[in-house]
PDB file of C-alpha atoms and ligand atoms in Angstrom:
ATOM      1  CA  MET G   1       0.000   0.000   0.000  1.00 90.00           C
ATOM      2  CA  ILE G   2       1.397   3.412  -0.975  1.00 95.00           C
ATOM      3  CA  HIS G   3      -0.726   5.563   1.347  1.00 97.00           C
ATOM      4  CA  PRO G   4      -2.419   4.055   4.432  1.00 97.00           C
ATOM      5  CA  PRO G   5      -6.143   4.795   4.920  1.00 98.00           C
ATOM      6  CA  TRP G   6      -5.567   7.425   7.628  1.00 98.00           C
ATOM      7  CA  VAL G   7      -3.410   9.482   5.238  1.00 98.00           C
ATOM      8  CA  ARG G   8      -5.994   9.280   2.446  1.00 98.00           C
ATOM      9  CA  ILE G   9      -8.970  10.062   4.677  1.00 98.00           C
ATOM     10  CA  THR G  10      -7.323  13.012   6.442  1.00 98.00           C
ATOM     11  CA  HIS G  11      -5.914  14.269   3.116  1.00 98.00           C
ATOM     12  CA  TRP G  12      -9.315  14.504   1.424  1.00 98.00           C
ATOM     13  CA  ILE G  13     -11.101  15.926   4.482  1.00 98.00           C
ATOM     14  CA  ASN G  14      -8.331  18.543   4.628  1.00 98.00           C
ATOM     15  CA  ALA G  15      -8.673  19.338   0.913  1.00 98.00           C
ATOM     16  CA  LEU G  16     -12.416  19.983   1.308  1.00 98.00           C
ATOM     17  CA  ALA G  17     -12.019  22.004   4.514  1.00 98.00           C
ATOM     18  CA  MET G  18      -9.201  24.068   2.939  1.00 98.00           C
ATOM     19  CA  ILE G  19     -11.333  24.918  -0.094  1.00 98.00           C
ATOM     20  CA  VAL G  20     -14.169  26.105   2.175  1.00 98.00           C
ATOM     21  CA  MET G  21     -11.702  28.110   4.310  1.00 98.00           C
ATOM     22  CA  ILE G  22     -10.122  29.744   1.242  1.00 98.00           C
ATOM     23  CA  GLY G  23     -13.451  30.619  -0.421  1.00 98.00           C
ATOM     24  CA  SER G  24     -15.007  31.992   2.774  1.00 98.00           C
ATOM     25  CA  GLY G  25     -11.747  33.772   3.689  1.00 98.00           C
ATOM     26  CA  TRP G  26     -11.824  35.592   0.353  1.00 98.00           C
ATOM     27  CA  GLU G  27     -15.403  36.760   1.011  1.00 98.00           C
ATOM     28  CA  ILE G  28     -14.385  37.967   4.504  1.00 98.00           C
ATOM     29  CA  TYR G  29     -11.446  39.789   2.925  1.00 98.00           C
ATOM     30  CA  ASN G  30     -13.729  41.535   0.414  1.00 98.00           C
ATOM     31  CA  ALA G  31     -15.677  43.181   3.263  1.00 98.00           C
ATOM     32  CA  SER G  32     -12.523  45.043   4.314  1.00 97.00           C
ATOM     33  CA  PRO G  33      -9.663  44.517   1.832  1.00 98.00           C
ATOM     34  CA  LEU G  34      -6.071  44.698   3.046  1.00 97.00           C
ATOM     35  CA  PHE G  35      -4.799  45.430  -0.474  1.00 98.00           C
ATOM     36  CA  PRO G  36      -6.139  47.462  -3.401  1.00 98.00           C
ATOM     37  CA  PHE G  37      -8.027  44.519  -4.926  1.00 98.00           C
ATOM     38  CA  VAL G  38     -10.952  42.233  -4.105  1.00 98.00           C
ATOM     39  CA  PHE G  39     -11.644  38.621  -5.078  1.00 98.00           C
ATOM     40  CA  PRO G  40     -14.286  38.136  -7.802  1.00 98.00           C
ATOM     41  CA  PRO G  41     -17.528  37.235  -5.952  1.00 97.00           C
ATOM     42  CA  ALA G  42     -17.996  34.301  -8.351  1.00 98.00           C
ATOM     43  CA  ILE G  43     -15.090  32.466  -6.677  1.00 98.00           C
ATOM     44  CA  THR G  44     -15.879  33.335  -3.039  1.00 98.00           C
ATOM     45  CA  LEU G  45     -18.101  31.327  -0.665  1.00 98.00           C
ATOM     46  CA  GLY G  46     -20.781  32.445   1.789  1.00 98.00           C
ATOM     47  CA  HIS G  47     -22.476  35.191  -0.339  1.00 97.00           C
ATOM     48  CA  TRP G  48     -21.819  37.980   2.205  1.00 98.00           C
ATOM     49  CA  LEU G  49     -19.711  38.738   5.271  1.00 98.00           C
ATOM     50  CA  ALA G  50     -21.943  37.033   7.861  1.00 98.00           C
ATOM     51  CA  GLY G  51     -22.459  33.939   5.724  1.00 98.00           C
ATOM     52  CA  ALA G  52     -18.727  33.680   5.057  1.00 98.00           C
ATOM     53  CA  LEU G  53     -17.835  34.048   8.749  1.00 98.00           C
ATOM     54  CA  LEU G  54     -20.337  31.298   9.572  1.00 98.00           C
ATOM     55  CA  LEU G  55     -18.691  28.985   7.008  1.00 98.00           C
ATOM     56  CA  HIS G  56     -15.192  29.958   8.171  1.00 98.00           C
ATOM     57  CA  PHE G  57     -15.979  29.202  11.821  1.00 98.00           C
ATOM     58  CA  ALA G  58     -17.767  25.938  10.978  1.00 98.00           C
ATOM     59  CA  ALA G  59     -15.102  24.480   8.680  1.00 98.00           C
ATOM     60  CA  MET G  60     -12.280  25.559  11.010  1.00 98.00           C
ATOM     61  CA  TRP G  61     -13.284  22.863  13.535  1.00 98.00           C
ATOM     62  CA  ILE G  62     -13.095  20.189  10.861  1.00 98.00           C
ATOM     63  CA  LEU G  63      -9.774  21.569   9.616  1.00 98.00           C
ATOM     64  CA  VAL G  64      -8.211  21.701  13.088  1.00 98.00           C
ATOM     65  CA  VAL G  65      -9.437  18.324  14.407  1.00 98.00           C
ATOM     66  CA  ASN G  66      -8.539  16.585  11.133  1.00 98.00           C
ATOM     67  CA  GLY G  67      -5.187  18.380  10.997  1.00 98.00           C
ATOM     68  CA  LEU G  68      -4.322  17.302  14.539  1.00 98.00           C
ATOM     69  CA  VAL G  69      -5.145  13.665  13.731  1.00 98.00           C
ATOM     70  CA  TYR G  70      -2.855  13.853  10.667  1.00 98.00           C
ATOM     71  CA  LEU G  71      -0.029  15.572  12.580  1.00 98.00           C
ATOM     72  CA  ILE G  72      -0.156  13.232  15.580  1.00 98.00           C
ATOM     73  CA  LEU G  73      -0.324  10.074  13.451  1.00 98.00           C
ATOM     74  CA  GLY G  74       2.391  11.438  11.147  1.00 98.00           C
ATOM     75  CA  ILE G  75       4.688  11.868  14.132  1.00 98.00           C
ATOM     76  CA  VAL G  76       3.908   8.714  16.131  1.00 98.00           C
ATOM     77  CA  THR G  77       3.939   6.360  13.125  1.00 98.00           C
ATOM     78  CA  GLY G  78       7.251   7.825  11.939  1.00 98.00           C
ATOM     79  CA  ARG G  79       5.702   8.698   8.553  1.00 98.00           C
ATOM     80  CA  PHE G  80       6.974  12.286   8.565  1.00 98.00           C
ATOM     81  CA  ARG G  81      10.477  11.189   9.486  1.00 98.00           C
ATOM     82  CA  SER G  82      10.692   8.524   6.806  1.00 97.00           C
ATOM     83  CA  LYS G  83       8.792  10.304   3.975  1.00 97.00           C
ATOM     84  CA  LEU G  84       9.712  13.976   4.391  1.00 98.00           C
ATOM     85  CA  PHE G  85      13.305  13.676   5.601  1.00 97.00           C
ATOM     86  CA  PRO G  86      16.110  14.131   4.868  1.00 97.00           C
ATOM     87  CA  ILE G  87      15.878  17.093   2.467  1.00 97.00           C
ATOM     88  CA  ARG G  88      19.394  17.544   1.054  1.00 97.00           C
ATOM     89  CA  PRO G  89      20.278  20.751  -0.858  1.00 97.00           C
ATOM     90  CA  ALA G  90      22.058  18.762  -3.590  1.00 97.00           C
ATOM     91  CA  ALA G  91      19.033  16.501  -4.111  1.00 96.00           C
ATOM     92  CA  LEU G  92      16.773  19.557  -4.114  1.00 97.00           C
ATOM     93  CA  LEU G  93      18.841  21.168  -6.857  1.00 97.00           C
ATOM     94  CA  ALA G  94      18.978  18.000  -8.959  1.00 96.00           C
ATOM     95  CA  ASP G  95      15.241  17.291  -8.582  1.00 95.00           C
ATOM     96  CA  THR G  96      14.287  20.908  -9.338  1.00 95.00           C
ATOM     97  CA  ARG G  97      16.339  20.732 -12.547  1.00 96.00           C
ATOM     98  CA  ALA G  98      14.759  17.405 -13.491  1.00 94.00           C
ATOM     99  CA  ALA G  99      11.272  18.735 -12.708  1.00 90.00           C
ATOM    100  CA  LEU G 100      11.738  21.826 -14.890  1.00 91.00           C
ATOM    101  CA  ALA G 101      13.087  19.648 -17.706  1.00 92.00           C
ATOM    102  CA  GLY G 102      10.066  17.359 -17.321  1.00 85.00           C
ATOM    103  CA  LYS G 103      12.388  14.479 -16.530  1.00 88.00           C
ATOM    104  CA  LEU G 104      11.387  13.516 -12.993  1.00 86.00           C
ATOM    105  CA  ALA G 105      10.945   9.804 -12.470  1.00 83.00           C
ATOM    106  CA  TYR G 106       7.764   8.577 -10.804  1.00 83.00           C
ATOM    107  CA  ASP G 107       8.459   4.821 -10.724  1.00 86.00           C
ATOM    108  CA  ASP G 108       8.167   4.541  -6.966  1.00 93.00           C
ATOM    109  CA  LEU G 109       5.283   6.649  -5.684  1.00 95.00           C
ATOM    110  CA  SER G 110       6.041   5.684  -2.092  1.00 94.00           C
ATOM    111  CA  VAL G 111       9.243   7.733  -2.128  1.00 96.00           C
ATOM    112  CA  TYR G 112       8.829  11.514  -2.398  1.00 96.00           C
ATOM    113  CA  ASN G 113      11.506  13.442  -4.290  1.00 96.00           C
ATOM    114  CA  ALA G 114      13.275  16.359  -2.610  1.00 96.00           C
ATOM    115  CA  VAL G 115      10.971  18.991  -4.150  1.00 96.00           C
ATOM    116  CA  GLN G 116       7.877  17.142  -2.946  1.00 96.00           C
ATOM    117  CA  ARG G 117       9.372  16.757   0.536  1.00 97.00           C
ATOM    118  CA  LEU G 118      10.116  20.461   0.790  1.00 98.00           C
ATOM    119  CA  LEU G 119       6.693  21.493  -0.532  1.00 98.00           C
ATOM    120  CA  TYR G 120       4.793  19.069   1.738  1.00 98.00           C
ATOM    121  CA  LEU G 121       6.792  20.152   4.771  1.00 98.00           C
ATOM    122  CA  GLY G 122       6.272  23.794   3.784  1.00 98.00           C
ATOM    123  CA  VAL G 123       2.501  23.458   3.418  1.00 98.00           C
ATOM    124  CA  ILE G 124       2.261  21.644   6.763  1.00 98.00           C
ATOM    125  CA  VAL G 125       4.100  24.568   8.405  1.00 98.00           C
ATOM    126  CA  ALA G 126       1.860  27.064   6.535  1.00 98.00           C
ATOM    127  CA  GLY G 127      -1.142  25.117   7.881  1.00 98.00           C
ATOM    128  CA  VAL G 128       0.084  25.495  11.460  1.00 98.00           C
ATOM    129  CA  VAL G 129       0.785  29.219  10.920  1.00 98.00           C
ATOM    130  CA  ILE G 130      -2.635  29.879   9.386  1.00 98.00           C
ATOM    131  CA  VAL G 131      -4.423  28.139  12.273  1.00 98.00           C
ATOM    132  CA  LEU G 132      -2.406  29.971  14.961  1.00 98.00           C
ATOM    133  CA  SER G 133      -2.789  33.374  13.262  1.00 98.00           C
ATOM    134  CA  GLY G 134      -6.475  32.566  12.665  1.00 98.00           C
ATOM    135  CA  ILE G 135      -7.236  31.876  16.309  1.00 98.00           C
ATOM    136  CA  SER G 136      -5.247  34.955  17.321  1.00 98.00           C
ATOM    137  CA  ILE G 137      -7.489  37.229  15.178  1.00 97.00           C
ATOM    138  CA  TRP G 138     -10.583  35.258  16.250  1.00 97.00           C
ATOM    139  CA  LYS G 139      -9.974  35.764  20.005  1.00 97.00           C
ATOM    140  CA  PRO G 140      -7.465  38.650  20.175  1.00 96.00           C
ATOM    141  CA  VAL G 141      -8.572  39.625  23.691  1.00 96.00           C
ATOM    142  CA  GLN G 142      -8.619  36.169  25.277  1.00 97.00           C
ATOM    143  CA  LEU G 143      -5.411  35.099  23.497  1.00 97.00           C
ATOM    144  CA  GLN G 144      -3.396  38.307  23.874  1.00 97.00           C
ATOM    145  CA  GLU G 145      -0.105  36.431  24.247  1.00 97.00           C
ATOM    146  CA  LEU G 146      -0.578  34.626  20.953  1.00 98.00           C
ATOM    147  CA  THR G 147      -1.715  37.781  19.150  1.00 97.00           C
ATOM    148  CA  ARG G 148       1.301  39.631  20.524  1.00 97.00           C
ATOM    149  CA  MET G 149       3.566  36.867  19.222  1.00 97.00           C
ATOM    150  CA  PHE G 150       2.446  37.799  15.699  1.00 98.00           C
ATOM    151  CA  GLY G 151       3.119  41.484  16.412  1.00 97.00           C
ATOM    152  CA  GLY G 152      -0.460  42.463  17.229  1.00 97.00           C
ATOM    153  CA  TYR G 153      -3.880  42.104  15.619  1.00 97.00           C
ATOM    154  CA  ASP G 154      -3.118  43.975  12.394  1.00 97.00           C
ATOM    155  CA  ALA G 155       0.118  42.087  11.776  1.00 98.00           C
ATOM    156  CA  ALA G 156      -1.622  38.768  12.520  1.00 98.00           C
ATOM    157  CA  ARG G 157      -4.151  39.606   9.793  1.00 98.00           C
ATOM    158  CA  TYR G 158      -1.325  40.056   7.272  1.00 98.00           C
ATOM    159  CA  VAL G 159       0.322  36.817   8.441  1.00 98.00           C
ATOM    160  CA  HIS G 160      -3.039  35.025   8.036  1.00 98.00           C
ATOM    161  CA  PHE G 161      -3.384  36.424   4.517  1.00 98.00           C
ATOM    162  CA  CYS G 162       0.188  35.538   3.491  1.00 98.00           C
ATOM    163  CA  ALA G 163      -0.239  31.969   4.756  1.00 98.00           C
ATOM    164  CA  MET G 164      -3.412  31.722   2.645  1.00 98.00           C
ATOM    165  CA  ALA G 165      -1.478  32.959  -0.404  1.00 98.00           C
ATOM    166  CA  ALA G 166       1.249  30.347   0.224  1.00 98.00           C
ATOM    167  CA  ILE G 167      -1.341  27.561   0.545  1.00 98.00           C
ATOM    168  CA  VAL G 168      -3.148  28.663  -2.636  1.00 98.00           C
ATOM    169  CA  GLY G 169       0.186  28.823  -4.483  1.00 98.00           C
ATOM    170  CA  PHE G 170       1.009  25.311  -3.271  1.00 98.00           C
ATOM    171  CA  LEU G 171      -2.448  24.092  -4.301  1.00 98.00           C
ATOM    172  CA  VAL G 172      -2.084  25.338  -7.890  1.00 98.00           C
ATOM    173  CA  VAL G 173       1.225  23.474  -8.364  1.00 96.00           C
ATOM    174  CA  HIS G 174       0.032  20.462  -6.347  1.00 98.00           C
ATOM    175  CA  VAL G 175      -3.205  19.913  -8.297  1.00 98.00           C
ATOM    176  CA  THR G 176      -1.388  20.472 -11.618  1.00 96.00           C
ATOM    177  CA  MET G 177       1.139  17.763 -10.674  1.00 94.00           C
ATOM    178  CA  ALA G 178      -1.612  15.384  -9.520  1.00 96.00           C
ATOM    179  CA  LEU G 179      -3.329  15.765 -12.905  1.00 96.00           C
ATOM    180  CA  LEU G 180      -0.043  15.350 -14.819  1.00 92.00           C
ATOM    181  CA  VAL G 181       0.765  12.158 -12.890  1.00 93.00           C
ATOM    182  CA  PRO G 182      -2.674  10.478 -12.633  1.00 95.00           C
ATOM    183  CA  LYS G 183      -1.323   7.342 -10.963  1.00 96.00           C
ATOM    184  CA  SER G 184      -0.315   9.499  -7.961  1.00 96.00           C
ATOM    185  CA  LEU G 185      -3.930  10.688  -7.731  1.00 97.00           C
ATOM    186  CA  ARG G 186      -5.130   7.117  -7.941  1.00 97.00           C
ATOM    187  CA  ALA G 187      -2.764   6.155  -5.097  1.00 97.00           C
ATOM    188  CA  MET G 188      -4.062   8.989  -2.906  1.00 98.00           C
ATOM    189  CA  ILE G 189      -7.650   7.781  -3.513  1.00 98.00           C
ATOM    190  CA  LEU G 190      -7.314   3.978  -3.598  1.00 97.00           C
ATOM    191  CA  GLY G 191      -4.065   3.566  -1.690  1.00 96.00           C
ATOM    192  CA  ARG G 192      -2.201   1.774  -4.461  1.00 91.00           C
TER     193      ARG G 192
HETATM  194  C1  LIG K   1      -8.429  27.658  12.957  1.00 85.08           C
HETATM  195  C2  LIG K   1      -8.411  28.130  11.736  1.00 85.08           C
HETATM  196  C3  LIG K   1      -8.815  29.530  11.377  1.00 85.08           C
HETATM  197  C4  LIG K   1      -9.362  30.542  12.144  1.00 85.08           C
HETATM  198  C5  LIG K   1      -9.713  30.516  13.626  1.00 85.08           C
HETATM  199  C6  LIG K   1      -9.565  31.682  11.273  1.00 85.08           C
HETATM  200  C7  LIG K   1     -10.095  32.899  11.685  1.00 85.08           C
HETATM  201  C8  LIG K   1     -10.301  33.983  10.873  1.00 85.08           C
HETATM  202  C9  LIG K   1     -10.907  35.243  11.299  1.00 85.08           C
HETATM  203  C10 LIG K   1     -11.400  35.556  12.696  1.00 85.08           C
HETATM  204  C11 LIG K   1     -10.930  36.057  10.227  1.00 85.08           C
HETATM  205  C12 LIG K   1     -11.523  37.465  10.145  1.00 85.08           C
HETATM  206  C13 LIG K   1     -10.482  38.525  10.257  1.00 85.08           C
HETATM  207  C14 LIG K   1     -11.106  39.883  10.144  1.00 85.08           C
HETATM  208  O1  LIG K   1     -12.062  40.171  10.845  1.00 85.08           O
HETATM  209  O2  LIG K   1     -10.641  40.650   9.299  1.00 85.08           O
HETATM  210  C15 LIG K   1     -10.328  35.329   9.114  1.00 85.08           C
HETATM  211  C16 LIG K   1     -10.137  35.838   7.857  1.00 85.08           C
HETATM  212  C17 LIG K   1      -9.579  35.154   6.803  1.00 85.08           C
HETATM  213  N1  LIG K   1      -9.186  33.818   6.796  1.00 85.08           N
HETATM  214 FE1  LIG K   1      -9.145  32.603   8.386  1.00 85.08          FE
HETATM  215  N2  LIG K   1      -9.134  31.364  10.018  1.00 85.08           N
HETATM  216  C18 LIG K   1      -8.670  30.067  10.035  1.00 85.08           C
HETATM  217  C19 LIG K   1      -8.163  29.342   8.963  1.00 85.08           C
HETATM  218  C20 LIG K   1      -8.051  29.819   7.674  1.00 85.08           C
HETATM  219  C21 LIG K   1      -7.615  29.058   6.537  1.00 85.08           C
HETATM  220  C22 LIG K   1      -7.200  27.577   6.587  1.00 85.08           C
HETATM  221  C23 LIG K   1      -7.631  29.888   5.459  1.00 85.08           C
HETATM  222  C24 LIG K   1      -7.260  29.627   4.025  1.00 85.08           C
HETATM  223  C25 LIG K   1      -6.381  28.727   3.643  1.00 85.08           C
HETATM  224  C26 LIG K   1      -8.074  31.182   5.919  1.00 85.08           C
HETATM  225  C27 LIG K   1      -8.201  32.300   5.122  1.00 85.08           C
HETATM  226  C28 LIG K   1      -8.669  33.525   5.549  1.00 85.08           C
HETATM  227  C29 LIG K   1      -8.708  34.719   4.726  1.00 85.08           C
HETATM  228  C30 LIG K   1      -8.228  34.836   3.266  1.00 85.08           C
HETATM  229  C31 LIG K   1      -9.277  35.728   5.516  1.00 85.08           C
HETATM  230  C32 LIG K   1      -9.526  37.198   5.111  1.00 85.08           C
HETATM  231  C33 LIG K   1      -8.250  37.932   5.489  1.00 85.08           C
HETATM  232  C34 LIG K   1      -8.487  39.322   6.005  1.00 85.08           C
HETATM  233  O3  LIG K   1      -9.026  40.122   5.268  1.00 85.08           O
HETATM  234  O4  LIG K   1      -8.111  39.581   7.160  1.00 85.08           O
HETATM  235  N3  LIG K   1      -8.333  31.107   7.268  1.00 85.08           N
HETATM  236  N4  LIG K   1      -9.955  34.065   9.534  1.00 85.08           N
HETATM  237  C1  LIG K   2      -8.368  18.970  -4.753  1.00 85.08           C
HETATM  238  C2  LIG K   2      -7.188  19.199  -4.309  1.00 85.08           C
HETATM  239  C3  LIG K   2      -6.079  18.190  -4.099  1.00 85.08           C
HETATM  240  C4  LIG K   2      -5.661  17.143  -4.886  1.00 85.08           C
HETATM  241  C5  LIG K   2      -6.226  16.675  -6.224  1.00 85.08           C
HETATM  242  C6  LIG K   2      -4.535  16.526  -4.197  1.00 85.08           C
HETATM  243  C7  LIG K   2      -3.826  15.416  -4.626  1.00 85.08           C
HETATM  244  C8  LIG K   2      -2.804  14.801  -3.940  1.00 85.08           C
HETATM  245  C9  LIG K   2      -2.097  13.620  -4.373  1.00 85.08           C
HETATM  246  C10 LIG K   2      -2.393  12.890  -5.686  1.00 85.08           C
HETATM  247  C11 LIG K   2      -1.160  13.321  -3.439  1.00 85.08           C
HETATM  248  C12 LIG K   2      -0.123  12.187  -3.494  1.00 85.08           C
HETATM  249  C13 LIG K   2       0.863  12.805  -4.420  1.00 85.08           C
HETATM  250  C14 LIG K   2       2.193  12.298  -4.440  1.00 85.08           C
HETATM  251  O1  LIG K   2       2.418  11.098  -4.676  1.00 85.08           O
HETATM  252  O2  LIG K   2       3.061  13.183  -4.273  1.00 85.08           O
HETATM  253  C15 LIG K   2      -1.241  14.304  -2.391  1.00 85.08           C
HETATM  254  C16 LIG K   2      -0.454  14.343  -1.246  1.00 85.08           C
HETATM  255  C17 LIG K   2      -0.429  15.393  -0.349  1.00 85.08           C
HETATM  256  N1  LIG K   2      -1.262  16.517  -0.402  1.00 85.08           N
HETATM  257 FE1  LIG K   2      -2.762  16.845  -1.712  1.00 85.08          FE
HETATM  258  N2  LIG K   2      -4.303  17.216  -3.035  1.00 85.08           N
HETATM  259  C18 LIG K   2      -5.229  18.231  -2.942  1.00 85.08           C
HETATM  260  C19 LIG K   2      -5.328  19.151  -1.941  1.00 85.08           C
HETATM  261  C20 LIG K   2      -4.391  19.332  -0.936  1.00 85.08           C
HETATM  262  C21 LIG K   2      -4.397  20.417   0.029  1.00 85.08           C
HETATM  263  C22 LIG K   2      -5.443  21.543   0.094  1.00 85.08           C
HETATM  264  C23 LIG K   2      -3.317  20.240   0.826  1.00 85.08           C
HETATM  265  C24 LIG K   2      -2.814  21.081   1.992  1.00 85.08           C
HETATM  266  C25 LIG K   2      -3.057  22.375   2.119  1.00 85.08           C
HETATM  267  C26 LIG K   2      -2.628  19.039   0.384  1.00 85.08           C
HETATM  268  C27 LIG K   2      -1.493  18.518   0.963  1.00 85.08           C
HETATM  269  C28 LIG K   2      -0.904  17.327   0.656  1.00 85.08           C
HETATM  270  C29 LIG K   2       0.177  16.719   1.412  1.00 85.08           C
HETATM  271  C30 LIG K   2       0.850  17.314   2.668  1.00 85.08           C
HETATM  272  C31 LIG K   2       0.465  15.497   0.799  1.00 85.08           C
HETATM  273  C32 LIG K   2       1.480  14.452   1.273  1.00 85.08           C
HETATM  274  C33 LIG K   2       0.712  13.606   2.272  1.00 85.08           C
HETATM  275  C34 LIG K   2       1.506  12.494   2.935  1.00 85.08           C
HETATM  276  O3  LIG K   2       2.127  11.710   2.216  1.00 85.08           O
HETATM  277  O4  LIG K   2       1.466  12.392   4.178  1.00 85.08           O
HETATM  278  N3  LIG K   2      -3.303  18.513  -0.687  1.00 85.08           N
HETATM  279  N4  LIG K   2      -2.249  15.198  -2.734  1.00 85.08           N
END
């Protein structure tokens, strides 16, 4: 088996929850934009600010509980250690070159190349950052210490936004790769 059931189940729950969080986050953003642009309403979720906040605060529980299950199992089963490490600079360089030349080998889907390792590790860290910055702008009074750690409420909002941008950037590359290498998609659905 390439991916055990707990990886596949938590992966797809996370994908759904992330899409709801991104779409509702964009609608929340539109009510008070941080930058001189808004997201086209056709690609936001929740219809208006209150609806989007409702979605954001509902899906966040799914995202956090599911994310904790994935993180804890990833650590205790040793999956993170064996699949995501080590990440060697030389391997990263070689695999980036091969990827850009379209010459990456995908014979063994159970071994991630250095670029995959770095991107998966990076998106896991971005996930932790977006949750921590999210709860610090959700309860800035009760969680003053946490909010202060981000440099205050306003800074935490920018951190939250940047983490979203990183996750969306990852998602574009990630989904493109999954479609270019369909057997990897099959393995993430069926396990083999
Ligand atoms: C535990 C998880 C999360 C919590 C508690 C949370 C909380 C919040 C809160 C309270 C706001 C409103 C900020 C304001 O009033 O301006 C917000 C906005 C937003 N959230 Fe989240 N969030 C979480 C996860 C996520 C995730 C996973 C994403 C996307 C990947 C996301 C994307 C956004 C975006 C784009 C905004 C609008 C940014 C802004 O204009 O400030 N959030 N979030
Ligand atoms: C509809 C959207 C998505 C599709 C089609 C998709 C597809 C896949 C596929 C096919 C794999 C296995 C790929 C491989 O062999 O490298 C995978 C793994 C992974 N995906 Fe996604 N994914 C999606 C959304 C997401 C999202 C939103 C995140 C996180 C923000 C994410 C994070 C990951 C991670 C961390 C792994 C490695 C998991 C592990 O081995 O423990 N994916 N995804």
